[in-house]
């Protein structure tokens, strides 16, 4: 079983703060790493698909980087807003998805 | 925007009963998946389905589980005789032909919470 870990488990920040969290995964046989944003009672929403070492992707205030050699990806949120409050899931794609346990972000106004 | 829909949002059943969880994938998608998340644990892959057959299944997906695409639009997960430990959130996902390979962009439903009493 492939082990995918995310940290921290939860995060409480003030509106306007920038924040980041980590997904770590096996560094051998890398194929792709996915980030999802998941609000309670809604569908997980695809944010990024990272495939190449050194990849950096951006969507508005959210960006992600990838280091396949050391087996980690960072997700950054610049100037957090209350609407960013959600669980951020990473999934390691190796024939099938192996999910991390998620980072639950709470942004206080 | 097209979306994956799942019904019901919450299903309560007695241990030993059969349940069918329903999903309507995005209409032109060809690949279908079920995942589950037991409370407090990670989301786990159950099964993938393509061209009317299972393409891959996990160790969790034993003889008690089956999947079907009965009518070209629905994709169902059946649990024959539910156990207490089947209580979980079950997610359906689908993807299109163009979203394969490393991209493997899967679109998820909001899930069905199954409570086995």
XYZ file of C-alpha atoms in Angstrom:
226
model
C 0.000 0.000 0.000
C 1.389 3.393 -0.993
C 1.481 5.896 1.856
C 0.479 9.487 1.174
C 0.693 11.889 4.092
C -0.543 15.427 4.505
C 0.359 18.001 7.124
C -0.846 19.712 9.087
C -4.117 17.889 9.762
C -5.863 21.210 10.383
C -5.027 24.871 10.200
C -6.730 27.979 11.557
C -5.689 31.299 10.028
C -6.967 34.848 9.943
C -8.361 36.402 6.795
C -5.475 37.864 4.814
C -2.866 35.424 6.103
C -0.925 33.372 3.602
C -0.603 29.699 4.336
C 0.839 26.494 2.978
C 0.551 22.787 3.550
C 2.376 19.667 2.475
C 1.648 16.402 0.749
C 4.336 13.730 0.844
C 4.331 10.609 -1.293
C 6.680 7.819 -2.438
C 9.454 9.339 -4.560
C 9.980 6.222 -6.683
C 7.786 5.474 -9.718
C 6.124 8.873 -9.764
C 3.257 9.332 -12.222
C 1.101 12.271 -11.121
C -0.070 14.117 -8.043
C -3.518 15.690 -7.793
C -4.831 18.387 -5.475
C -8.520 18.618 -4.659
C -10.493 21.195 -2.723
C -13.379 19.730 -0.753
C -16.039 21.777 0.966
C -18.345 20.039 3.410
C -21.384 18.419 1.733
C -20.052 19.243 -1.729
C -18.091 17.340 -4.359
C -14.294 17.420 -4.183
C -13.178 19.873 -6.848
C -10.002 19.307 -8.888
C -7.442 22.085 -8.387
C -4.193 20.907 -9.962
C -2.603 17.937 -11.655
C 1.177 17.916 -11.187
C 3.232 15.634 -13.387
C 6.772 16.993 -13.772
C 9.462 17.553 -11.165
C 9.673 21.294 -10.534
C 6.109 21.884 -11.777
C 4.499 25.007 -10.439
C 0.812 25.594 -11.069
C -1.343 28.570 -10.163
C -5.063 29.258 -9.977
C -5.856 32.709 -8.643
C -4.443 32.969 -5.123
C -3.710 29.246 -4.917
C -0.520 27.699 -6.236
C 1.244 24.363 -5.938
C 4.775 23.086 -6.415
C 6.113 19.588 -6.938
C 9.354 17.845 -6.013
C 9.249 14.272 -7.245
C 12.835 13.468 -6.245
C 12.156 14.059 -2.567
C 8.473 13.137 -2.763
C 6.534 16.219 -1.724
C 4.178 18.866 -3.032
C 3.287 22.161 -1.391
C -0.011 23.984 -1.749
C 0.088 27.721 -1.062
C -2.801 30.094 -0.495
C -1.955 33.786 -0.643
C -4.149 36.191 1.319
C -6.604 33.566 2.624
C -10.300 34.410 2.491
C -13.153 32.814 4.473
C -14.355 31.151 1.261
C -11.047 29.256 1.118
C -12.193 27.292 4.175
C -12.280 23.652 3.031
C -10.364 20.407 3.237
C -7.494 20.198 0.756
C -6.800 16.660 -0.389
C -3.868 15.357 -2.349
C -4.042 12.118 -4.336
C -1.066 10.204 -5.656
C -1.935 8.719 -9.018
C -0.232 5.338 -9.435
C -2.665 3.322 -11.571
C -5.291 4.342 -9.058
C -5.616 7.175 -6.575
C -4.002 7.001 -3.149
C -5.328 9.834 -1.031
C -3.795 11.706 1.868
C -5.917 12.387 4.913
C -6.397 16.039 3.963
C -5.638 19.388 5.562
C -8.695 21.121 6.966
C -8.322 24.884 6.585
C -10.450 27.330 8.543
C -10.105 31.003 7.646
C -11.553 33.372 10.224
C -12.905 36.734 9.066
C -21.308 22.936 -15.636
C -21.783 19.139 -15.886
C -21.535 17.333 -12.586
C -21.639 13.892 -11.069
C -24.762 13.378 -8.969
C -25.280 10.793 -6.264
C -28.461 9.647 -4.582
C -29.447 9.399 -1.843
C -27.274 11.790 0.135
C -27.808 9.681 3.252
C -28.881 6.041 3.428
C -29.663 4.250 6.670
C -29.953 0.478 6.628
C -30.031 -2.490 8.954
C -27.106 -4.880 9.126
C -27.561 -7.724 6.656
C -29.711 -5.722 4.260
C -28.810 -5.035 0.658
C -28.205 -1.453 -0.420
C -27.785 0.125 -3.829
C -26.012 3.446 -4.097
C -26.711 5.365 -7.251
C -24.588 7.690 -9.317
C -25.190 9.575 -12.526
C -21.777 10.300 -14.068
C -21.087 13.143 -16.486
C -22.837 12.167 -19.710
C -19.938 11.707 -22.143
C -17.607 10.085 -19.616
C -16.468 6.524 -20.094
C -14.530 5.675 -16.931
C -16.246 5.281 -13.591
C -15.020 4.828 -10.042
C -16.228 4.214 -6.516
C -14.343 5.326 -3.426
C -15.237 5.278 0.224
C -14.187 7.185 3.318
C -14.745 5.658 6.730
C -15.113 8.393 9.334
C -11.689 9.638 10.421
C -9.837 7.675 7.749
C -8.497 8.385 4.269
C -10.523 8.174 1.089
C -9.928 4.661 -0.330
C -10.262 3.372 -3.862
C -12.842 0.593 -4.303
C -13.268 -0.111 -7.995
C -12.878 1.255 -11.500
C -15.176 0.384 -14.390
C -14.804 0.796 -18.132
C -16.542 -0.667 -21.147
C -19.067 -2.483 -18.975
C -16.552 -4.331 -16.907
C -14.408 -3.876 -13.824
C -10.925 -2.724 -14.797
C -9.456 -2.741 -11.306
C -10.644 -3.387 -7.768
C -9.120 -3.092 -4.334
C -8.894 -5.738 -1.599
C -11.895 -4.075 0.050
C -14.090 -4.837 -2.966
C -14.967 -8.429 -2.100
C -17.884 -10.638 -3.193
C -20.294 -8.535 -1.151
C -19.797 -5.644 -3.557
C -20.850 -5.323 -7.172
C -21.128 -2.519 -9.693
C -23.361 -2.082 -12.666
C -24.174 0.376 -15.389
C -27.748 -0.766 -15.959
C -29.030 1.755 -18.461
C -26.214 3.815 -19.968
C -26.644 6.704 -17.550
C -26.615 5.307 -14.008
C -23.655 3.672 -12.314
C -24.550 1.720 -9.180
C -22.721 0.160 -6.277
C -24.508 -2.719 -4.575
C -23.584 -4.105 -1.181
C -25.309 -7.471 -0.807
C -25.375 -7.931 2.938
C -24.240 -4.850 4.788
C -21.998 -4.996 7.842
C -21.475 -2.378 10.509
C -18.017 -1.682 9.103
C -19.540 -0.720 5.722
C -20.703 2.539 7.311
C -18.849 5.231 5.380
C -19.189 8.010 2.836
C -19.222 6.513 -0.667
C -18.055 8.659 -3.559
C -18.626 8.096 -7.234
C -16.301 9.654 -9.827
C -16.113 9.702 -13.598
C -13.649 10.836 -16.203
C -13.666 11.451 -19.907
C -11.557 9.814 -22.562
C -9.403 12.920 -22.969
C -8.596 13.169 -19.271
C -6.681 9.917 -19.072
C -3.007 9.060 -18.642
C -1.094 11.108 -16.091
C -3.869 13.705 -16.094
C -6.519 11.207 -14.907
C -8.841 14.065 -13.977
C -11.713 12.521 -12.102
C -14.890 14.411 -11.295
C -16.465 13.472 -8.001
C -20.007 13.426 -6.716
C -20.863 14.824 -3.294
C -21.120 11.343 -1.819
C -23.695 9.108 -0.155
C -23.354 8.642 3.574
C -24.210 5.025 4.407
C -25.108 4.268 8.010
C -25.439 0.571 8.891
C -27.250 -0.026 12.182
